[in-house]
Short mmCIF file of C-alpha atoms in Angstrom, two decimals:
data_model
loop_
_atom_site.label_atom_id
_atom_site.label_comp_id
_atom_site.label_asym_id
_atom_site.label_seq_id
_atom_site.Cartn_x
_atom_site.Cartn_y
_atom_site.Cartn_z
CA MET J 1482 0.22 -0.18 -0.23
CA HIS J 1483 1.91 3.71 -0.68
CA THR J 1484 1.24 6.59 0.73
CA ARG J 1485 -2.20 8.38 -0.71
CA TYR J 1486 -2.35 12.53 0.21
CA TYR J 1487 -6.02 13.17 -0.11
CA VAL J 1488 -4.65 17.30 0.19
CA LEU J 1489 -3.60 16.66 -3.81
CA ASP J 1490 -6.99 15.77 -4.20
CA GLY J 1491 -8.17 18.68 -3.45
CA LEU J 1492 -5.80 21.44 -4.68
CA ARG J 1493 -6.47 19.32 -8.10
CA GLY J 1494 -10.59 20.04 -7.55
CA TYR J 1495 -9.94 24.33 -6.90
CA ALA J 1496 -7.15 23.70 -10.70
CA ALA J 1497 -10.46 22.67 -12.21
CA VAL J 1498 -12.96 24.86 -11.14
CA MET J 1499 -10.15 27.84 -11.49
CA VAL J 1500 -9.81 26.94 -15.40
CA PHE J 1501 -13.83 26.62 -15.34
CA PHE J 1502 -13.97 30.16 -14.32
CA SER J 1503 -11.08 31.50 -17.14
CA HIS J 1504 -13.33 29.97 -19.40
CA ALA J 1505 -16.18 31.28 -18.35
CA LEU J 1506 -15.56 34.28 -17.89
CA GLY J 1507 -13.65 34.45 -20.68
CA MET J 1508 -17.02 34.52 -22.72
CA LEU J 1509 -17.09 38.44 -21.62
CA PRO J 1510 -15.90 41.05 -23.66
CA PRO J 1511 -12.67 42.49 -21.89
CA ALA J 1512 -14.01 45.63 -21.14
CA GLN J 1513 -16.77 43.60 -18.91
CA ILE J 1514 -14.59 42.30 -16.93
CA PRO J 1515 -14.13 44.44 -13.89
CA PHE J 1516 -10.45 46.66 -13.32
CA TYR J 1517 -9.32 44.34 -10.04
CA LEU J 1518 -10.29 41.20 -11.55
CA ARG J 1519 -8.24 41.61 -14.57
CA ASN J 1520 -5.25 43.43 -13.52
CA SER J 1521 -4.51 42.00 -9.87
CA VAL J 1522 -3.13 39.29 -8.19
CA LEU J 1523 -6.93 38.69 -7.15
CA HIS J 1524 -6.87 36.89 -11.36
CA PHE J 1525 -5.61 33.71 -10.06
CA LEU J 1526 -8.44 33.05 -9.10
CA TRP J 1527 -9.38 32.43 -12.61
CA ASP J 1528 -5.90 32.03 -14.04
CA GLY J 1529 -6.53 28.76 -16.71
CA SER J 1530 -3.14 28.74 -17.42
CA ALA J 1531 -1.67 29.43 -14.22
CA ALA J 1532 -3.74 26.34 -12.76
CA VAL J 1533 -2.48 23.93 -16.46
CA ASP J 1534 0.86 24.39 -14.36
CA LEU J 1535 -0.37 23.67 -11.63
CA PHE J 1536 -1.51 19.92 -12.69
CA PHE J 1537 1.65 19.60 -14.32
CA VAL J 1538 3.23 19.63 -11.12
CA LEU J 1539 0.81 17.21 -9.50
CA SER J 1540 1.06 14.92 -12.18
CA GLY J 1541 4.86 14.97 -11.78
CA PHE J 1542 4.40 14.76 -7.88
CA CYS J 1543 1.09 11.63 -7.85
CA LEU J 1544 2.78 9.48 -10.93
CA ALA J 1545 6.41 9.27 -9.19
CA LEU J 1546 5.56 9.27 -5.66
CA PRO J 1547 4.86 5.12 -5.66
CA TYR J 1548 8.00 4.86 -7.15
CA LEU J 1549 9.91 7.03 -4.50
CA ASP J 1550 8.05 6.35 -1.02
CA VAL J 1551 9.26 4.44 1.64
CA ILE J 1552 8.20 0.84 0.28
CA PRO J 1553 8.66 1.89 -3.33
CA ARG J 1554 6.72 -0.11 -5.97
CA LYS J 1555 9.24 -1.62 -9.02
CA LEU J 1556 9.38 0.93 -11.62
CA ASP J 1557 7.71 -1.34 -14.97
CA TYR J 1558 7.66 0.89 -18.02
CA ALA J 1559 5.43 -1.44 -19.05
CA GLU J 1560 3.13 -1.93 -16.62
CA PHE J 1561 2.97 2.15 -15.99
CA SER J 1562 2.46 3.29 -20.07
CA ILE J 1563 -0.93 0.53 -19.17
CA ARG J 1564 -1.85 2.33 -16.39
CA ARG J 1565 -1.69 5.81 -17.90
CA GLY J 1566 -2.97 4.61 -20.76
CA PHE J 1567 -6.20 2.96 -19.03
CA ARG J 1568 -6.57 6.55 -16.56
CA ILE J 1569 -6.72 8.70 -19.35
CA TYR J 1570 -7.62 7.63 -22.88
CA PRO J 1571 -11.23 5.74 -22.30
CA THR J 1572 -12.79 9.20 -20.29
CA TYR J 1573 -10.70 11.08 -22.86
CA VAL J 1574 -12.62 8.75 -25.97
CA ALA J 1575 -15.54 9.38 -24.25
CA GLY J 1576 -15.26 13.32 -23.93
CA LEU J 1577 -14.89 13.06 -27.75
CA LEU J 1578 -18.12 11.83 -28.60
CA LEU J 1579 -19.93 13.44 -25.71
CA ALA J 1580 -18.30 17.40 -27.58
CA LEU J 1581 -19.28 15.83 -30.95
CA VAL J 1582 -23.25 15.11 -29.55
CA LEU J 1583 -23.49 18.40 -28.24
CA ARG J 1584 -21.54 20.22 -30.50
CA PHE J 1585 -23.64 19.07 -33.68
CA TRP J 1586 -26.87 18.10 -32.32
CA VAL J 1587 -27.61 21.20 -29.43
CA PHE J 1588 -25.09 23.71 -29.38
CA ASP J 1589 -26.48 27.14 -30.74
CA PRO J 1590 -23.84 29.50 -32.18
CA ALA J 1591 -26.23 31.63 -32.29
CA GLY J 1592 -26.90 32.24 -28.38
CA LEU J 1593 -23.43 33.55 -28.64
CA GLN J 1594 -22.62 36.00 -30.88
CA THR J 1595 -23.00 39.16 -28.55
CA LEU J 1596 -20.07 38.04 -26.41
CA SER J 1597 -16.36 37.61 -26.29
CA GLU J 1598 -14.72 36.99 -29.64
CA TRP J 1599 -13.10 34.11 -28.41
CA VAL J 1600 -16.47 31.89 -27.58
CA ARG J 1601 -17.81 32.96 -30.99
CA GLY J 1602 -14.59 31.67 -32.42
CA LEU J 1603 -14.73 28.41 -30.68
CA TRP J 1604 -16.49 25.52 -32.50
CA VAL J 1605 -16.70 27.83 -35.78
CA GLN J 1606 -14.77 24.88 -37.86
CA THR J 1607 -16.25 21.74 -38.87
CA PRO J 1608 -14.32 18.70 -37.62
CA THR J 1609 -13.75 16.09 -40.32
CA PHE J 1610 -13.58 12.26 -40.00
CA LYS J 1611 -9.39 12.76 -40.52
CA ASP J 1612 -9.34 14.87 -37.56
CA LEU J 1613 -11.83 12.81 -35.69
CA ALA J 1614 -8.75 10.16 -36.49
CA LYS J 1615 -5.65 12.63 -35.45
CA HIS J 1616 -7.36 12.60 -32.10
CA LEU J 1617 -8.23 9.16 -31.73
CA LEU J 1618 -4.91 8.59 -31.85
CA PHE J 1619 -4.05 11.45 -29.20
CA VAL J 1620 -0.12 11.25 -29.76
CA TRP J 1621 -0.44 11.93 -33.24
CA PRO J 1622 2.56 14.78 -33.57
CA SER J 1623 0.33 17.57 -34.70
CA PHE J 1624 -3.75 17.97 -35.40
CA ASP J 1625 -5.87 21.09 -34.04
CA THR J 1626 -7.22 20.27 -30.81
CA HIS J 1627 -9.43 23.25 -30.99
CA LYS J 1628 -11.81 21.38 -33.12
CA ILE J 1629 -13.89 19.79 -30.92
CA ASP J 1630 -12.75 19.96 -27.27
CA PRO J 1631 -9.90 22.58 -26.66
CA VAL J 1632 -9.16 21.75 -23.36
CA ILE J 1633 -7.02 18.76 -24.28
CA TRP J 1634 -4.38 20.28 -25.26
CA SER J 1635 -2.82 19.70 -21.90
CA LEU J 1636 -3.88 16.13 -22.47
CA VAL J 1637 -2.26 15.57 -25.09
CA ILE J 1638 1.00 17.27 -23.31
CA GLU J 1639 0.20 15.21 -20.28
CA MET J 1640 0.04 12.03 -23.04
CA ARG J 1641 3.33 12.41 -23.80
CA ILE J 1642 5.67 13.22 -21.20
CA SER J 1643 3.93 10.38 -19.39
CA LEU J 1644 5.61 8.26 -22.11
CA ALA J 1645 9.11 9.67 -21.07
CA PHE J 1646 8.64 10.41 -17.77
CA PRO J 1647 9.73 6.98 -16.12
CA LEU J 1648 13.35 7.95 -17.06
CA ALA J 1649 13.08 11.11 -14.91
CA VAL J 1650 11.58 8.73 -12.71
CA TRP J 1651 14.63 5.92 -12.63
CA ALA J 1652 17.10 8.69 -11.91
CA LEU J 1653 15.56 10.00 -9.96
CA LYS J 1654 15.23 7.14 -7.81
CA ARG J 1655 18.64 6.18 -8.75
CA TRP J 1656 20.35 9.43 -7.77
CA ASN J 1657 18.77 10.82 -4.51
CA SER J 1658 20.32 13.91 -3.18
CA TRP J 1659 19.39 17.15 -3.39
CA GLN J 1660 22.19 17.75 -5.87
CA ALA J 1661 21.09 14.84 -8.04
CA SER J 1662 17.62 15.98 -8.04
CA LEU J 1663 18.84 19.60 -9.14
CA ALA J 1664 20.79 18.09 -11.66
CA ILE J 1665 17.90 15.59 -13.12
CA LEU J 1666 15.89 19.21 -13.62
CA GLY J 1667 18.10 20.91 -14.88
CA LEU J 1668 18.57 18.48 -17.53
CA SER J 1669 14.28 18.29 -17.71
CA PHE J 1670 14.93 21.44 -19.88
CA MET J 1671 17.64 19.96 -22.71
CA PRO J 1672 14.43 17.75 -24.42
CA MET J 1673 12.41 20.65 -26.12
CA ILE J 1674 14.97 22.53 -27.45
CA PHE J 1675 13.69 19.48 -30.08
CA VAL J 1676 10.51 18.98 -29.65
CA GLN J 1677 7.67 21.99 -27.92
CA THR J 1678 5.55 19.78 -25.66
CA PHE J 1679 8.61 18.98 -23.74
CA MET J 1680 8.81 22.42 -22.71
CA TYR J 1681 6.23 21.60 -20.23
CA LEU J 1682 8.62 18.92 -18.73
CA PRO J 1683 10.63 20.25 -15.96
CA LEU J 1684 7.34 21.13 -14.65
CA PHE J 1685 6.58 17.31 -14.59
CA VAL J 1686 10.41 17.08 -13.02
CA LEU J 1687 9.41 19.17 -10.58
CA GLY J 1688 6.82 16.69 -9.35
CA GLY J 1689 8.98 14.40 -9.41
CA VAL J 1690 11.78 15.69 -6.84
CA LEU J 1691 9.42 17.39 -4.74
CA ALA J 1692 8.05 13.87 -3.57
CA LEU J 1693 11.57 12.67 -3.32
CA HIS J 1694 12.39 15.27 -0.55
CA ARG J 1695 9.16 16.02 0.66
CA ARG J 1696 9.68 13.93 4.27
CA ALA J 1697 12.34 16.79 4.19
CA MET J 1698 10.50 19.66 2.97
CA VAL J 1699 7.49 18.82 5.13
CA ALA J 1700 9.21 18.77 8.32
CA TRP J 1701 11.58 22.38 7.32
CA VAL J 1702 7.54 24.17 6.48
CA GLN J 1703 6.42 21.99 10.04
CA ALA J 1704 9.20 24.08 12.05
CA ARG J 1705 8.37 27.62 10.91
CA THR J 1706 6.68 30.09 12.70
CA GLU J 1707 2.86 30.80 11.96
CA ALA J 1708 4.43 34.39 11.12
CA GLN J 1709 7.37 32.84 7.73
CA VAL J 1710 4.36 30.50 7.05
CA ALA J 1711 2.36 33.78 6.10
CA GLY J 1712 5.27 34.88 4.71
CA LEU J 1713 6.40 31.70 2.41
CA GLY J 1714 2.48 31.62 1.53
CA LEU J 1715 2.93 35.57 0.01
CA ILE J 1716 5.57 34.07 -1.73
CA ALA J 1717 3.61 31.24 -2.91
CA LEU J 1718 1.56 33.40 -4.46
CA ALA J 1719 3.39 35.85 -5.93
CA LEU J 1720 5.18 33.46 -7.79
CA TYR J 1721 1.90 31.46 -9.25
CA ALA J 1722 -0.05 34.55 -9.52
CA CYS J 1723 3.75 35.89 -11.42
CA GLN J 1724 1.49 37.57 -14.21
CA PHE J 1725 -0.79 39.69 -12.34
CA ALA J 1726 1.51 40.04 -9.55
CA VAL J 1727 3.79 43.80 -9.63
CA PRO J 1728 1.07 46.06 -11.12
CA GLY J 1729 2.75 47.96 -14.70
CA TRP J 1730 4.96 44.63 -15.31
CA ARG J 1731 3.54 41.24 -17.57
CA PRO J 1732 5.80 38.70 -18.16
CA ASP J 1733 5.73 36.99 -21.43
CA PRO J 1734 2.18 33.83 -21.14
CA ASN J 1735 4.13 31.88 -23.28
CA ALA J 1736 7.80 32.12 -21.67
CA LEU J 1737 9.84 29.23 -20.15
CA SER J 1738 10.82 31.46 -16.58
CA THR J 1739 6.86 32.02 -16.40
CA HIS J 1740 5.75 28.60 -16.68
CA PHE J 1741 8.36 27.73 -14.60
CA MET J 1742 7.77 30.00 -11.81
CA ILE J 1743 4.19 29.19 -11.92
CA GLY J 1744 5.57 26.00 -11.46
CA ALA J 1745 7.83 27.36 -7.95
CA GLY J 1746 4.53 28.46 -7.06
CA SER J 1747 2.88 25.59 -7.58
CA GLY J 1748 5.60 23.83 -5.44
CA MET J 1749 5.35 25.88 -2.98
CA ILE J 1750 1.40 25.56 -2.33
CA ILE J 1751 2.07 21.69 -2.59
CA ILE J 1752 4.16 21.66 0.16
CA LEU J 1753 2.37 24.28 2.17
CA SER J 1754 -0.77 21.83 1.84
CA LEU J 1755 0.96 18.89 3.24
CA GLY J 1756 2.75 20.68 6.03
CA ARG J 1757 0.87 22.63 7.42
CA PRO J 1758 -2.68 22.01 9.25
CA ARG J 1759 -4.79 24.58 8.13
CA PHE J 1760 -3.73 24.30 4.22
CA HIS J 1761 -3.88 20.77 5.17
CA ARG J 1762 -7.90 21.21 6.22
CA LEU J 1763 -8.82 23.52 3.79
CA MET J 1764 -7.61 21.06 0.72
CA SER J 1765 -8.89 17.98 2.09
CA CYS J 1766 -12.49 18.31 3.04
CA GLY J 1767 -15.45 17.42 2.03
CA LEU J 1768 -16.22 19.80 -0.26
CA SER J 1769 -12.36 19.45 -1.59
CA ARG J 1770 -11.88 16.05 -1.76
CA PHE J 1771 -15.13 15.61 -3.68
CA LEU J 1772 -13.84 18.34 -6.58
CA GLY J 1773 -10.49 16.97 -6.66
CA GLY J 1774 -12.49 13.12 -7.41
CA LEU J 1775 -14.20 14.43 -10.06
CA SER J 1776 -11.41 16.96 -11.60
CA TYR J 1777 -10.10 14.92 -14.60
CA SER J 1778 -13.35 14.37 -15.99
CA PHE J 1779 -14.67 18.04 -15.15
CA TYR J 1780 -11.54 19.78 -16.80
CA LEU J 1781 -12.22 17.24 -19.47
CA LEU J 1782 -15.98 17.71 -20.30
CA HIS J 1783 -16.54 21.54 -18.48
CA LEU J 1784 -15.75 23.19 -22.05
CA PRO J 1785 -18.22 21.75 -24.25
CA ILE J 1786 -20.50 21.87 -21.54
CA LEU J 1787 -20.52 25.49 -21.22
CA LEU J 1788 -20.19 26.40 -24.57
CA THR J 1789 -23.93 24.50 -25.08
CA VAL J 1790 -25.77 25.38 -21.95
CA SER J 1791 -24.89 28.95 -22.19
CA SER J 1792 -25.65 29.20 -25.66
CA ARG J 1793 -29.47 27.99 -25.01
CA VAL J 1794 -29.23 29.66 -21.03
CA PHE J 1795 -27.94 33.04 -22.32
CA ALA J 1796 -30.08 33.03 -25.11
CA MET J 1797 -33.42 32.33 -23.22
CA THR J 1798 -32.29 34.21 -20.23
CA HIS J 1799 -29.96 36.71 -21.07
CA SER J 1800 -28.03 36.20 -18.43
CA LEU J 1801 -24.41 35.00 -17.94
CA VAL J 1802 -24.17 34.09 -14.01
CA LEU J 1803 -27.85 31.51 -14.82
CA ALA J 1804 -25.47 30.05 -18.18
CA TRP J 1805 -22.85 29.86 -15.58
CA SER J 1806 -24.69 28.22 -13.16
CA ALA J 1807 -26.38 26.36 -15.78
CA SER J 1808 -23.49 25.18 -16.87
CA MET J 1809 -21.51 24.22 -13.59
CA VAL J 1810 -24.24 22.21 -12.23
CA ALA J 1811 -24.14 20.48 -15.36
CA ALA J 1812 -20.29 20.11 -15.62
CA LEU J 1813 -20.66 18.90 -12.13
CA GLY J 1814 -23.52 15.87 -12.66
CA THR J 1815 -22.04 14.76 -16.26
CA ALA J 1816 -18.82 14.63 -14.07
CA TYR J 1817 -19.81 12.63 -11.45
CA LEU J 1818 -21.78 9.88 -13.61
CA SER J 1819 -18.07 10.03 -16.11
CA GLN J 1820 -15.89 9.41 -12.41
CA LYS J 1821 -18.83 6.50 -10.85
CA TRP J 1822 -19.71 4.45 -14.67
CA LEU J 1823 -16.38 4.83 -16.44
CA GLU J 1824 -13.09 6.53 -14.83
CA GLU J 1825 -12.91 4.10 -11.36
CA PRO J 1826 -13.77 0.65 -13.42
CA THR J 1827 -11.03 1.67 -16.17
CA ASN J 1828 -9.01 2.46 -13.60
CA SER J 1829 -9.58 -1.25 -11.75
CA LEU J 1830 -9.15 -2.72 -15.31
CA GLY J 1831 -6.06 -0.72 -16.01
CA ARG J 1832 -4.39 -1.84 -12.65
CA TRP J 1833 -5.28 -5.27 -12.93
CA VAL J 1834 -4.12 -6.09 -16.96
CA ALA J 1835 -0.52 -3.99 -15.86
CA GLY J 1836 -0.83 -6.21 -12.19
CA GLY J 1837 -0.97 -10.16 -14.53
CA LEU J 1838 1.51 -8.19 -17.11
CA PRO J 1839 4.94 -9.53 -14.96
CA THR J 1840 2.93 -13.01 -14.61
CA TRP J 1841 2.04 -13.23 -18.07
CA LEU J 1842 5.17 -12.59 -19.48
CA ARG J 1843 7.31 -14.47 -16.70
CA ASN J 1844 4.78 -17.59 -17.43
CA ARG J 1845 5.34 -16.53 -21.55
CA ARG J 1846 9.27 -16.92 -21.20
CA GLN J 1847 9.20 -20.28 -18.99
CA ALA J 1848 6.71 -21.49 -21.76
CA THR J 1849 9.43 -20.26 -24.24
CA PHE J 1850 12.85 -22.14 -22.49
CA ALA J 1851 11.31 -25.40 -21.59
CA ALA J 1852 10.33 -25.82 -25.52
CA ARG J 1853 13.90 -24.68 -26.07
CA ARG J 1854 14.99 -27.33 -23.60
CA GLY J 1855 12.60 -30.50 -24.70
#
């Protein structure tokens, strides 16, 4: 049995909700968004880009943790890939199919015509069978993720990096000193020179480094005074919200340095959540765990549902608040059904397949050896 931190589920759930808020407020023309939200540190409450970076750091932490725990799981690439595939792919395909159904049979583009240019630009191009085939292949070198469900760009990155991430976990496991961890983190910047997707690899590796050294960092945080922890919390927030923390300064949102500042803030938030009771209670309460359990399906499904429900409700009521509220309820309900009837069964199936693989391979090798001897 390996360590599970429910507080991280809560963080993931809140991050998914922040992405929802980002897309919901993005439906407003920019001039209609209050200045104190658009140009202040409060923007972190609906900063979808930062929330996705937090997702990536959390993924690295959770993927690496079983192999870096007190009693570590044996790192087997085939087993890792199978479990990861079953975790992501079935729900992803179901999300694509639901998005297509909503796009062609329920969505009414006329209902969004008075809203922002961004939302009016979604679901304009009709996906072809070739587009669908590329989506189903998932890690196809290049395809337009905006044609069916725009949020899947991050899932494509997550799946591609997951295929390479075991190498980083092996290195962290093999050389587990602080100096080696920092060197491995530095080396993780190199692959992005060749493949743009790997721009996000350092965030995953940062999560792995946090998983490896979590006990020392949590102990250090627990030894700090309340005032020191408050200061650390402010630093974490400033890094996480770096795009809006300093009035008059806007770092390039696509720059690697911006993503890594957000990643550093995300890492500090993770350690503070693990190490301090107040943070821990907030992130592991019933609501947090509920949102965390739904986070993958909610993240995957929320934008098609938001577009579809808003196109109908806003056209009837001319109230975005009602449209957003109805969309949130519909997204949470659909995500709950997806989690119970799709995610949990396919996750269990993935664990069963991955668990039986070593036995099957061992029996096959023994049978082959016996046949050769015979």
